[in-house]
Amino acid sequence: MKRFIHILLLVITSTSYCQSSGILSGKVTDSLTGEPLIGATIQINNTTSGTITNEMGFYQIQLKYGPSQLKVSYIGYTQQIIEITIPDIKKLDIPLVLSPVQADEVVVTVDNPKENVEGIGIGNVELSMKEIKKLPALMGETDFLRIIQLSPGVQSANDANMGFYVRGGGADQNLILLDNVPVYNPSHILGFFSVFNSDVIRSTKLIKSGMPANYGGRISSIIDITSRDGDFEEFHSQGSVGLLLSKLTIQGPFVKNKVSFLLSMRKSYIDEVMKPIANSMFDISSTFYGNTKYSFLDINGKFSFRLSPKHNLSFTAYNGKDDFSLIKLEPDFSNSMNWGNQLYSLNWNYHVNADWNIQSTLGYTKYNFGLDASQKNVFISMKSAVNDYIFRTEVSKAGYNGQIIKFGAEHYFHKFTPNNLDASTNGQELAFGSNRNLNAHESSLFYNHEINLGTRFRLNLGARYTYYMHVGSYYKIIKNEIGEIADSIYYEPGEIVESYQSPEPRISARYQVNGLSSIKASYTLNKQYIHMVSSSAVTLPTDVWLPSTSLIKPQWGQQYTVGYYRNFMDNSYETSISLYYKDYYNQIELLKGIISNFQDNIFEESATFGRGYSFGAELFVQKSVGNFTGWVGYTLSATYRKFKEINQGKIYPAKYDRRNDLNVVVSYDLNKKWNASATFILASGNALSLPSYLYILEGNVISGYSERNSFRMPLYHRMDLSLTYLARKTEKFESSFNLSVYNVYNRANPFYIYFEITGNVYDYNLKITPKQVSIFPILPSITWNFRF
Amino acid sequence: MKISNYIFLLIFLFIFACENEVKIDLIEVESKMVVEGWIEQGKGPKILLSMSAPYFADIDSSTLRQYAVTGAKVTVTSEDTSEVLTLKPNSSYFPPYYYYGTVIKGKLKQEYSIEIRYKGYIYTAITTIPDLVQTDSVWFDKANLSDTLGLIVVKFKDNPDVRNYYRTLTRRLGKDTKFIPTFTSVFSDESFNGETLEIPLSKGNSSLLDIENSRYFEVGDTIVLKFCSIDKQHYDFWNTIQGQIQTSANPFAISNTEIKSNIDYGLGIWGGYAASYDTIIAK
């Protein structure tokens, strides 16, 4: 391999000597803080060719011999015109001065059409909040997780679900990071809304293949979310008032140019709005609604400190909560559930000098679910929780010729409580033996090297090495031949019960055919040491996370990708076609439900392990500049599972196997005041298992099943529209209205299928009819957004 | 426990759901023998035989003949005694016939096997009547907010030396024609081995089809509780059946959980009961 690279270098360097042009490279920075400016434009004056700085603020541009004029610009900064002569100058750092006019603070990720061809990222999706806010929103609430599900290779489970599947991977194989700290359950109300308030998000990035080595711990994808810093100059407020929820964000400086804050709160008033509507629409007893309460709340805070030009510190806090209660549905009966995430992240960024940067994170994240149910003298309470303590440090070094080296270390201490169950009947405690925590350490080292080999080749070589330990306290149960508990071994807190270690190679490469097209390929191997076991066919708050133990082996997967990227019409159209093949090992499935049977609460024993396969092709066309923007994504794919103990060991389609998936997103600026946008989805139905025969026992109809997931839901399609009107925009005040219509032509998409049984066995008139339940008919909504 | 059903209710609180009939083409599968047989201490065996039906088959009096099995040879064997059972019509069961015996009577701690010969096929199963666990007492427990409704509570001492499996059924005299399993009708002593326990029991539904029925007994009911000890296979069967019935209203439950039958080459159960009976008047 090394020799191959040498030869390659020789070939490339020798060819470049023959050219009558030279390469200019350097870094664009903030003149005051020295902070690299990502996505700054360097344009050869009076031409359309140019380049954009990379994530370290570096640029590289090919210029003809002789004098050239460069226009360097970045939003919020004063534009600079620079005259240089090639080959006299080969290296040039360009500091830009902050523009005296206040920058439009919503501007986030600068669209960079050239990244499609020039970047090494294969199958990455970056979203700018400004664009997302124009798109149709369910009940008027902009949700980037819903938008991400409109990109190729990503699919949602169904209408009301934030659980999503990336290229056939499970819902637990996506790592969602908020300021470098994972969020375990991203959904409110079972997935109608995500926990991410769009007003506090600066940028989001989805990586579905070619995952660099600085990311790890999950097999299928990374969603990296960065929250916004508060304004260091002035105070601002912004917010929105919608039909079901409202939110308010305030931000500003504590100490001008030194310390800023951003506080945001979002609260739902769903039950107040929906109860009267539901009561008038449905024939369900009003007491049912009267005794039901549901609400959610999100609080985000961020404090940012510019300690010195070299040191930046920020502290992010998030707290979200869902509460649901149902009282007196029947005499003496009550039930309440609550769940939520808590997250803290302290990030310290140290710009050592123009080339070196060190970012360190200290974080804590928690997801907990609690349920209390009682009926007269029987009480049941169930709790499950995930606690992660995180330390992470990442050193990056930028070198000339576009090199980026990243290395670092990451440590997670997982403290999982799979299900703490307490139950009593008439004062007598029942012993469930499940009141235990499962603790584990996950330590990783990573190294990632991105390098240009000549002008056309860019290579990213990386590796990750993880050492994982399941530690006490823990009772390891030893069983005899007939499956009875014979003995148990106790492990002291911190004592190693089981350990795993392994390297994860990551390789990706780009070959630039010309200025407008490139070919990219990648191979990655990912290990995942934690698992989510689901009691149901969709992700619910009751889903339980488990770390690897001696019975649950780490899951892992490999992905091979190749893609062709081509830009058209002066980079205004970006297109790509990519092919992937993935295989997964040690995938977990429960043979019994978590809740349906409390008496088997040692999950490891009801778990079974198997393999998964998925492959597909993705087509993507995007236009991100001009009045008319949007994308079309099409995915053709297949996903299978194979478990020894399921479907008699035969291969079967995964529940989220989806043959065809088409997404269209368009947005058009009619003028400065009006924007119209639309989204359209067309997808094959999900696979599901349905009974194929029945029999009668004790008067009950018992369903018999044959092949797993051998049925298909009907086709899913839906169109959403939205119209945004910018009522007023001045430097001090901005006000806009968004009218969204969800499911414009009122398609009844299947949410689930069930069987209605009528008649009676004993009267000999039994009849079974399949029924489809749909949610979300045509739903118009209006939201007022403001900022001052 | 149907926690997931409450989650399901939650979904319906906030969305406008609508329902349509949908057409589904189901795969044709071969019909299988279904056995519902039991033997209790002091009583002779009873066995109902039927064939499984395609899922969307309408069952009415004319198609019934297709599914009832009336021409089988059913033999029960215990120790050295074998008996061929006799067919008898009985309209309170489905199918409305049962095979019964008079020679062999159930005994505690005894094994019983059956052999069914039908159209050239042979189906077999074995069950045990375990030792009896006596109830200590049974009473009616009125709900706090109601004058007329309540549950029944059974108090018993579990045997600490063995793993016990229980099944509870009730019959309201004058209201039910036979014993109906309580809402949660099977449980094992894994969480209370060797203890003296009071367990409240909710009224079960006579079939899946009257799911709207109350889970409460009413003041004035004369209730007979049949409290049974059963063996592991017998428990596994009812436990998986109970799981399917309880999750049938929950669309998100993992369906197609396999029913653990003890019938070789067939479906259903051949089970032994060590039963004790208590009669109370709800007041």
mmCIF file of C-alpha atoms in Angstrom, chain B:
data_model
loop_
_atom_site.group_PDB
_atom_site.id
_atom_site.type_symbol
_atom_site.label_atom_id
_atom_site.label_comp_id
_atom_site.label_asym_id
_atom_site.label_seq_id
_atom_site.Cartn_x
_atom_site.Cartn_y
_atom_site.Cartn_z
ATOM 1 C CA MET B 1 -50.209 -5.746 31.886
ATOM 2 C CA LYS B 2 -50.835 -3.936 28.674
ATOM 3 C CA ILE B 3 -48.610 -0.917 28.953
ATOM 4 C CA SER B 4 -48.125 -0.664 25.259
ATOM 5 C CA ASN B 5 -51.854 -0.368 24.832
ATOM 6 C CA TYR B 6 -51.845 2.837 26.830
ATOM 7 C CA ILE B 7 -49.156 4.169 24.578
ATOM 8 C CA PHE B 8 -51.409 3.273 21.730
ATOM 9 C CA LEU B 9 -54.232 5.237 23.376
ATOM 10 C CA LEU B 10 -51.906 8.191 23.651
ATOM 11 C CA ILE B 11 -51.450 8.232 19.922
ATOM 12 C CA PHE B 12 -55.164 8.487 19.448
ATOM 13 C CA LEU B 13 -55.452 11.459 21.705
ATOM 14 C CA PHE B 14 -53.821 13.880 19.415
ATOM 15 C CA ILE B 15 -54.372 12.776 15.936
ATOM 16 C CA PHE B 16 -57.252 12.521 13.635
ATOM 17 C CA ALA B 17 -57.231 8.895 12.724
ATOM 18 C CA CYS B 18 -59.385 7.352 10.083
ATOM 19 C CA GLU B 19 -60.127 3.781 9.120
ATOM 20 C CA ASN B 20 -60.671 2.091 5.798
ATOM 21 C CA GLU B 21 -61.149 -1.439 4.719
ATOM 22 C CA VAL B 22 -58.098 -2.707 2.879
ATOM 23 C CA LYS B 23 -57.649 -5.617 0.550
ATOM 24 C CA ILE B 24 -54.985 -8.121 1.443
ATOM 25 C CA ASP B 25 -54.095 -11.235 -0.451
ATOM 26 C CA LEU B 26 -53.144 -13.920 1.962
ATOM 27 C CA ILE B 27 -51.064 -16.972 1.230
ATOM 28 C CA GLU B 28 -52.865 -20.294 1.183
ATOM 29 C CA VAL B 29 -51.556 -22.555 3.897
ATOM 30 C CA GLU B 30 -52.291 -26.162 4.674
ATOM 31 C CA SER B 31 -54.901 -26.762 7.343
ATOM 32 C CA LYS B 32 -53.521 -28.105 10.652
ATOM 33 C CA MET B 33 -55.010 -30.214 13.447
ATOM 34 C CA VAL B 34 -56.016 -28.113 16.483
ATOM 35 C CA VAL B 35 -56.282 -29.872 19.853
ATOM 36 C CA GLU B 36 -57.933 -28.409 22.961
ATOM 37 C CA GLY B 37 -57.742 -31.168 25.533
ATOM 38 C CA TRP B 38 -57.577 -31.301 29.285
ATOM 39 C CA ILE B 39 -57.627 -33.692 32.213
ATOM 40 C CA GLU B 40 -58.221 -32.789 35.838
ATOM 41 C CA GLN B 41 -57.744 -34.791 39.030
ATOM 42 C CA GLY B 42 -60.777 -36.978 39.689
ATOM 43 C CA LYS B 43 -62.258 -36.376 36.231
ATOM 44 C CA GLY B 44 -62.032 -38.004 32.850
ATOM 45 C CA PRO B 45 -60.278 -36.467 29.809
ATOM 46 C CA LYS B 46 -62.087 -34.106 27.399
ATOM 47 C CA ILE B 47 -60.760 -33.262 23.958
ATOM 48 C CA LEU B 48 -62.038 -30.872 21.282
ATOM 49 C CA LEU B 49 -60.650 -31.343 17.774
ATOM 50 C CA SER B 50 -60.840 -28.944 14.841
ATOM 51 C CA MET B 51 -58.835 -27.904 11.809
ATOM 52 C CA SER B 52 -57.275 -24.482 11.333
ATOM 53 C CA ALA B 53 -58.971 -22.189 8.791
ATOM 54 C CA PRO B 54 -57.648 -19.633 6.291
ATOM 55 C CA TYR B 55 -57.495 -16.249 8.014
ATOM 56 C CA PHE B 56 -60.345 -14.647 6.152
ATOM 57 C CA ALA B 57 -62.578 -17.677 6.063
ATOM 58 C CA ASP B 58 -66.067 -16.860 7.255
ATOM 59 C CA ILE B 59 -67.192 -19.320 9.862
ATOM 60 C CA ASP B 60 -70.883 -20.038 9.801
ATOM 61 C CA SER B 61 -73.038 -23.094 10.362
ATOM 62 C CA SER B 62 -72.544 -24.290 6.788
ATOM 63 C CA THR B 63 -68.740 -24.068 6.764
ATOM 64 C CA LEU B 64 -68.489 -25.381 10.299
ATOM 65 C CA ARG B 65 -68.534 -28.993 9.187
ATOM 66 C CA GLN B 66 -65.266 -28.361 7.341
ATOM 67 C CA TYR B 67 -63.441 -27.382 10.518
ATOM 68 C CA ALA B 68 -64.893 -29.717 13.139
ATOM 69 C CA VAL B 69 -63.065 -33.053 13.394
ATOM 70 C CA THR B 70 -65.527 -35.774 14.307
ATOM 71 C CA GLY B 71 -63.995 -38.903 12.821
ATOM 72 C CA ALA B 72 -60.719 -39.145 14.731
ATOM 73 C CA LYS B 73 -59.560 -42.014 16.901
ATOM 74 C CA VAL B 74 -58.385 -40.492 20.181
ATOM 75 C CA THR B 75 -56.545 -42.681 22.700
ATOM 76 C CA VAL B 76 -55.500 -41.576 26.194
ATOM 77 C CA THR B 77 -52.833 -43.594 28.013
ATOM 78 C CA SER B 78 -51.701 -43.442 31.619
ATOM 79 C CA GLU B 79 -49.345 -45.974 33.204
ATOM 80 C CA ASP B 80 -50.642 -49.284 31.836
ATOM 81 C CA THR B 81 -54.191 -48.191 31.020
ATOM 82 C CA SER B 82 -55.348 -47.018 27.599
ATOM 83 C CA GLU B 83 -58.774 -45.782 26.644
ATOM 84 C CA VAL B 84 -60.293 -44.855 23.290
ATOM 85 C CA LEU B 85 -62.488 -41.777 23.755
ATOM 86 C CA THR B 86 -66.093 -41.379 22.646
ATOM 87 C CA LEU B 87 -67.521 -38.436 20.663
ATOM 88 C CA LYS B 88 -70.410 -36.465 22.111
ATOM 89 C CA PRO B 89 -72.139 -33.296 20.856
ATOM 90 C CA ASN B 90 -72.098 -30.263 23.164
ATOM 91 C CA SER B 91 -73.215 -26.870 21.936
ATOM 92 C CA SER B 92 -71.438 -24.859 24.618
ATOM 93 C CA TYR B 93 -68.061 -25.586 23.021
ATOM 94 C CA PHE B 94 -66.500 -24.811 19.698
ATOM 95 C CA PRO B 95 -66.516 -27.092 17.775
ATOM 96 C CA PRO B 96 -69.765 -28.377 19.311
ATOM 97 C CA TYR B 97 -68.453 -31.905 19.966
ATOM 98 C CA TYR B 98 -66.000 -33.349 22.404
ATOM 99 C CA TYR B 99 -64.235 -36.658 22.875
ATOM 100 C CA TYR B 100 -64.489 -37.939 26.440
ATOM 101 C CA GLY B 101 -63.413 -40.899 28.522
ATOM 102 C CA THR B 102 -64.835 -42.664 31.548
ATOM 103 C CA VAL B 103 -62.197 -45.272 32.497
ATOM 104 C CA ILE B 104 -59.156 -43.085 33.085
ATOM 105 C CA LYS B 105 -59.568 -40.465 35.827
ATOM 106 C CA GLY B 106 -56.974 -37.784 36.500
ATOM 107 C CA LYS B 107 -54.625 -38.279 39.478
ATOM 108 C CA LEU B 108 -52.175 -35.821 41.010
ATOM 109 C CA LYS B 109 -48.510 -36.188 40.009
ATOM 110 C CA GLN B 110 -49.397 -38.462 37.112
ATOM 111 C CA GLU B 111 -48.427 -38.340 33.430
ATOM 112 C CA TYR B 112 -51.004 -38.676 30.592
ATOM 113 C CA SER B 113 -50.399 -39.093 26.881
ATOM 114 C CA ILE B 114 -52.762 -38.837 23.940
ATOM 115 C CA GLU B 115 -52.621 -40.186 20.449
ATOM 116 C CA ILE B 116 -54.936 -38.863 17.744
ATOM 117 C CA ARG B 117 -55.283 -40.719 14.452
ATOM 118 C CA TYR B 118 -57.037 -38.847 11.715
ATOM 119 C CA LYS B 119 -56.939 -39.275 7.907
ATOM 120 C CA GLY B 120 -53.684 -41.193 8.089
ATOM 121 C CA TYR B 121 -51.893 -38.731 10.344
ATOM 122 C CA ILE B 122 -50.888 -39.335 13.955
ATOM 123 C CA TYR B 123 -50.692 -36.516 16.494
ATOM 124 C CA THR B 124 -49.298 -37.077 19.997
ATOM 125 C CA ALA B 125 -48.820 -35.137 23.244
ATOM 126 C CA ILE B 126 -47.927 -35.698 26.890
ATOM 127 C CA THR B 127 -48.949 -33.734 29.987
ATOM 128 C CA THR B 128 -48.676 -34.006 33.748
ATOM 129 C CA ILE B 129 -51.128 -33.180 36.508
ATOM 130 C CA PRO B 130 -48.831 -31.578 39.082
ATOM 131 C CA ASP B 131 -49.291 -31.584 42.848
ATOM 132 C CA LEU B 132 -52.149 -29.488 44.204
ATOM 133 C CA VAL B 133 -51.555 -26.023 45.685
ATOM 134 C CA GLN B 134 -54.459 -25.245 48.018
ATOM 135 C CA THR B 135 -55.928 -21.789 48.291
ATOM 136 C CA ASP B 136 -55.925 -20.282 51.747
ATOM 137 C CA SER B 137 -58.910 -18.003 51.205
ATOM 138 C CA VAL B 138 -60.796 -16.109 48.490
ATOM 139 C CA TRP B 139 -62.756 -12.870 48.877
ATOM 140 C CA PHE B 140 -64.441 -10.093 46.932
ATOM 141 C CA ASP B 141 -62.688 -6.733 47.022
ATOM 142 C CA LYS B 142 -64.880 -3.770 46.149
ATOM 143 C CA ALA B 143 -63.363 -1.019 44.017
ATOM 144 C CA ASN B 144 -62.806 2.254 45.895
ATOM 145 C CA LEU B 145 -64.926 4.432 43.701
ATOM 146 C CA SER B 146 -67.713 2.032 43.029
ATOM 147 C CA ASP B 147 -70.590 0.547 44.983
ATOM 148 C CA THR B 148 -71.184 -2.338 42.656
ATOM 149 C CA LEU B 149 -67.886 -3.402 41.067
ATOM 150 C CA GLY B 150 -64.864 -5.218 42.355
ATOM 151 C CA LEU B 151 -62.215 -7.871 41.904
ATOM 152 C CA ILE B 152 -61.656 -11.138 43.670
ATOM 153 C CA VAL B 153 -58.529 -11.792 45.689
ATOM 154 C CA VAL B 154 -57.000 -15.209 46.222
ATOM 155 C CA LYS B 155 -54.573 -15.945 49.046
ATOM 156 C CA PHE B 156 -52.350 -19.015 48.851
ATOM 157 C CA LYS B 157 -48.948 -20.309 49.924
ATOM 158 C CA ASP B 158 -46.542 -21.168 47.162
ATOM 159 C CA ASN B 159 -44.451 -24.331 47.407
ATOM 160 C CA PRO B 160 -40.815 -23.203 47.824
ATOM 161 C CA ASP B 161 -39.258 -26.507 46.654
ATOM 162 C CA VAL B 162 -40.467 -26.514 43.061
ATOM 163 C CA ARG B 163 -41.169 -24.054 40.303
ATOM 164 C CA ASN B 164 -44.959 -23.660 40.303
ATOM 165 C CA TYR B 165 -47.130 -22.620 37.407
ATOM 166 C CA TYR B 166 -50.691 -21.469 37.947
ATOM 167 C CA ARG B 167 -53.811 -20.873 35.908
ATOM 168 C CA THR B 168 -56.941 -19.212 37.288
ATOM 169 C CA LEU B 169 -60.465 -19.350 35.870
ATOM 170 C CA THR B 170 -63.803 -18.132 37.162
ATOM 171 C CA ARG B 171 -67.416 -18.922 36.551
ATOM 172 C CA ARG B 172 -70.312 -16.720 37.628
ATOM 173 C CA LEU B 173 -73.199 -19.025 38.440
ATOM 174 C CA GLY B 174 -76.236 -18.264 36.324
ATOM 175 C CA LYS B 175 -74.178 -16.026 34.013
ATOM 176 C CA ASP B 176 -71.387 -18.137 32.523
ATOM 177 C CA THR B 177 -71.901 -21.534 30.970
ATOM 178 C CA LYS B 178 -68.333 -22.573 31.690
ATOM 179 C CA PHE B 179 -65.112 -21.502 33.364
ATOM 180 C CA ILE B 180 -63.532 -18.406 31.826
ATOM 181 C CA PRO B 181 -59.837 -17.591 32.323
ATOM 182 C CA THR B 182 -59.253 -14.449 34.422
ATOM 183 C CA PHE B 183 -57.803 -11.402 32.720
ATOM 184 C CA THR B 184 -54.246 -12.511 33.445
ATOM 185 C CA SER B 185 -54.793 -16.198 33.836
ATOM 186 C CA VAL B 186 -51.347 -17.780 33.936
ATOM 187 C CA PHE B 187 -48.393 -16.891 36.112
ATOM 188 C CA SER B 188 -45.356 -18.604 37.575
ATOM 189 C CA ASP B 189 -43.855 -18.268 41.052
ATOM 190 C CA GLU B 190 -40.562 -16.855 39.750
ATOM 191 C CA SER B 191 -41.169 -13.554 41.518
ATOM 192 C CA PHE B 192 -42.701 -14.952 44.727
ATOM 193 C CA ASN B 193 -41.270 -18.442 45.248
ATOM 194 C CA GLY B 194 -42.274 -19.915 48.604
ATOM 195 C CA GLU B 195 -44.239 -16.911 49.769
ATOM 196 C CA THR B 196 -47.806 -16.509 50.937
ATOM 197 C CA LEU B 197 -49.401 -14.170 48.487
ATOM 198 C CA GLU B 198 -52.640 -12.315 47.827
ATOM 199 C CA ILE B 199 -53.349 -11.865 44.133
ATOM 200 C CA PRO B 200 -56.278 -9.795 42.842
ATOM 201 C CA LEU B 201 -57.947 -11.319 39.810
ATOM 202 C CA SER B 202 -59.866 -9.381 37.151
ATOM 203 C CA LYS B 203 -62.719 -10.967 35.308
ATOM 204 C CA GLY B 204 -61.687 -12.279 31.925
ATOM 205 C CA ASN B 205 -63.669 -12.098 28.738
ATOM 206 C CA SER B 206 -65.567 -15.151 27.612
ATOM 207 C CA SER B 207 -63.882 -14.698 24.257
ATOM 208 C CA LEU B 208 -61.809 -12.194 22.381
ATOM 209 C CA LEU B 209 -64.970 -10.953 20.775
ATOM 210 C CA ASP B 210 -66.474 -9.374 23.847
ATOM 211 C CA ILE B 211 -63.407 -7.294 24.647
ATOM 212 C CA GLU B 212 -65.635 -4.366 25.671
ATOM 213 C CA ASN B 213 -66.822 -6.335 28.686
ATOM 214 C CA SER B 214 -65.943 -5.043 32.097
ATOM 215 C CA ARG B 215 -62.976 -6.511 33.903
ATOM 216 C CA TYR B 216 -64.956 -6.328 37.143
ATOM 217 C CA PHE B 217 -67.240 -8.672 38.967
ATOM 218 C CA GLU B 218 -70.477 -7.250 40.258
ATOM 219 C CA VAL B 219 -71.982 -7.272 43.737
ATOM 220 C CA GLY B 220 -74.460 -10.118 43.850
ATOM 221 C CA ASP B 221 -72.440 -12.455 41.602
ATOM 222 C CA THR B 222 -71.849 -15.948 42.883
ATOM 223 C CA ILE B 223 -68.323 -16.638 41.710
ATOM 224 C CA VAL B 224 -66.561 -19.980 41.561
ATOM 225 C CA LEU B 225 -62.795 -19.699 41.373
ATOM 226 C CA LYS B 226 -60.943 -22.593 39.768
ATOM 227 C CA PHE B 227 -57.364 -22.319 40.970
ATOM 228 C CA CYS B 228 -55.056 -24.700 39.082
ATOM 229 C CA SER B 229 -51.496 -25.888 39.153
ATOM 230 C CA ILE B 230 -50.201 -26.801 35.719
ATOM 231 C CA ASP B 231 -46.928 -28.063 34.255
ATOM 232 C CA LYS B 232 -44.311 -26.016 32.370
ATOM 233 C CA GLN B 233 -45.433 -26.858 28.803
ATOM 234 C CA HIS B 234 -49.035 -26.212 29.724
ATOM 235 C CA TYR B 235 -48.023 -22.838 31.197
ATOM 236 C CA ASP B 236 -45.900 -21.928 28.158
ATOM 237 C CA PHE B 237 -48.846 -22.566 25.904
ATOM 238 C CA TRP B 238 -51.348 -20.385 27.770
ATOM 239 C CA ASN B 239 -48.723 -17.770 28.412
ATOM 240 C CA THR B 240 -48.030 -17.359 24.708
ATOM 241 C CA ILE B 241 -51.752 -17.409 23.938
ATOM 242 C CA GLN B 242 -52.354 -14.796 26.625
ATOM 243 C CA GLY B 243 -49.561 -12.701 25.127
ATOM 244 C CA GLN B 244 -51.166 -12.823 21.718
ATOM 245 C CA ILE B 245 -54.639 -12.005 22.994
ATOM 246 C CA GLN B 246 -53.451 -9.136 25.158
ATOM 247 C CA THR B 247 -51.384 -7.562 22.414
ATOM 248 C CA SER B 248 -53.965 -8.115 19.709
ATOM 249 C CA ALA B 249 -55.363 -4.646 20.357
ATOM 250 C CA ASN B 250 -51.929 -3.092 20.119
ATOM 251 C CA PRO B 251 -50.822 -2.542 16.541
ATOM 252 C CA PHE B 252 -47.221 -1.916 17.525
ATOM 253 C CA ALA B 253 -46.657 -5.096 19.445
ATOM 254 C CA ILE B 254 -44.290 -7.539 17.855
ATOM 255 C CA SER B 255 -46.808 -9.902 16.386
ATOM 256 C CA ASN B 256 -46.188 -13.421 15.195
ATOM 257 C CA THR B 257 -44.855 -14.488 18.554
ATOM 258 C CA GLU B 258 -44.865 -18.200 18.297
ATOM 259 C CA ILE B 259 -47.487 -20.124 20.244
ATOM 260 C CA LYS B 260 -45.731 -22.883 22.176
ATOM 261 C CA SER B 261 -47.866 -25.933 21.563
ATOM 262 C CA ASN B 262 -47.172 -29.368 23.088
ATOM 263 C CA ILE B 263 -48.900 -31.226 20.251
ATOM 264 C CA ASP B 264 -46.490 -32.994 17.923
ATOM 265 C CA TYR B 265 -47.325 -32.061 14.308
ATOM 266 C CA GLY B 266 -50.376 -30.086 15.412
ATOM 267 C CA LEU B 267 -51.575 -26.938 17.164
ATOM 268 C CA GLY B 268 -53.166 -26.422 20.558
ATOM 269 C CA ILE B 269 -52.734 -28.032 23.957
ATOM 270 C CA TRP B 270 -53.134 -31.222 25.906
ATOM 271 C CA GLY B 271 -52.968 -30.079 29.508
ATOM 272 C CA GLY B 272 -53.353 -31.449 33.015
ATOM 273 C CA TYR B 273 -54.904 -29.437 35.841
ATOM 274 C CA ALA B 274 -54.601 -29.894 39.601
ATOM 275 C CA ALA B 275 -57.608 -27.764 40.480
ATOM 276 C CA SER B 276 -59.151 -26.496 43.668
ATOM 277 C CA TYR B 277 -62.505 -24.712 43.749
ATOM 278 C CA ASP B 278 -63.758 -21.907 45.990
ATOM 279 C CA THR B 279 -67.203 -20.326 45.802
ATOM 280 C CA ILE B 280 -67.873 -16.806 47.069
ATOM 281 C CA ILE B 281 -70.759 -14.373 46.870
ATOM 282 C CA ALA B 282 -69.709 -10.858 45.918
ATOM 283 C CA LYS B 283 -70.957 -8.333 48.450
#
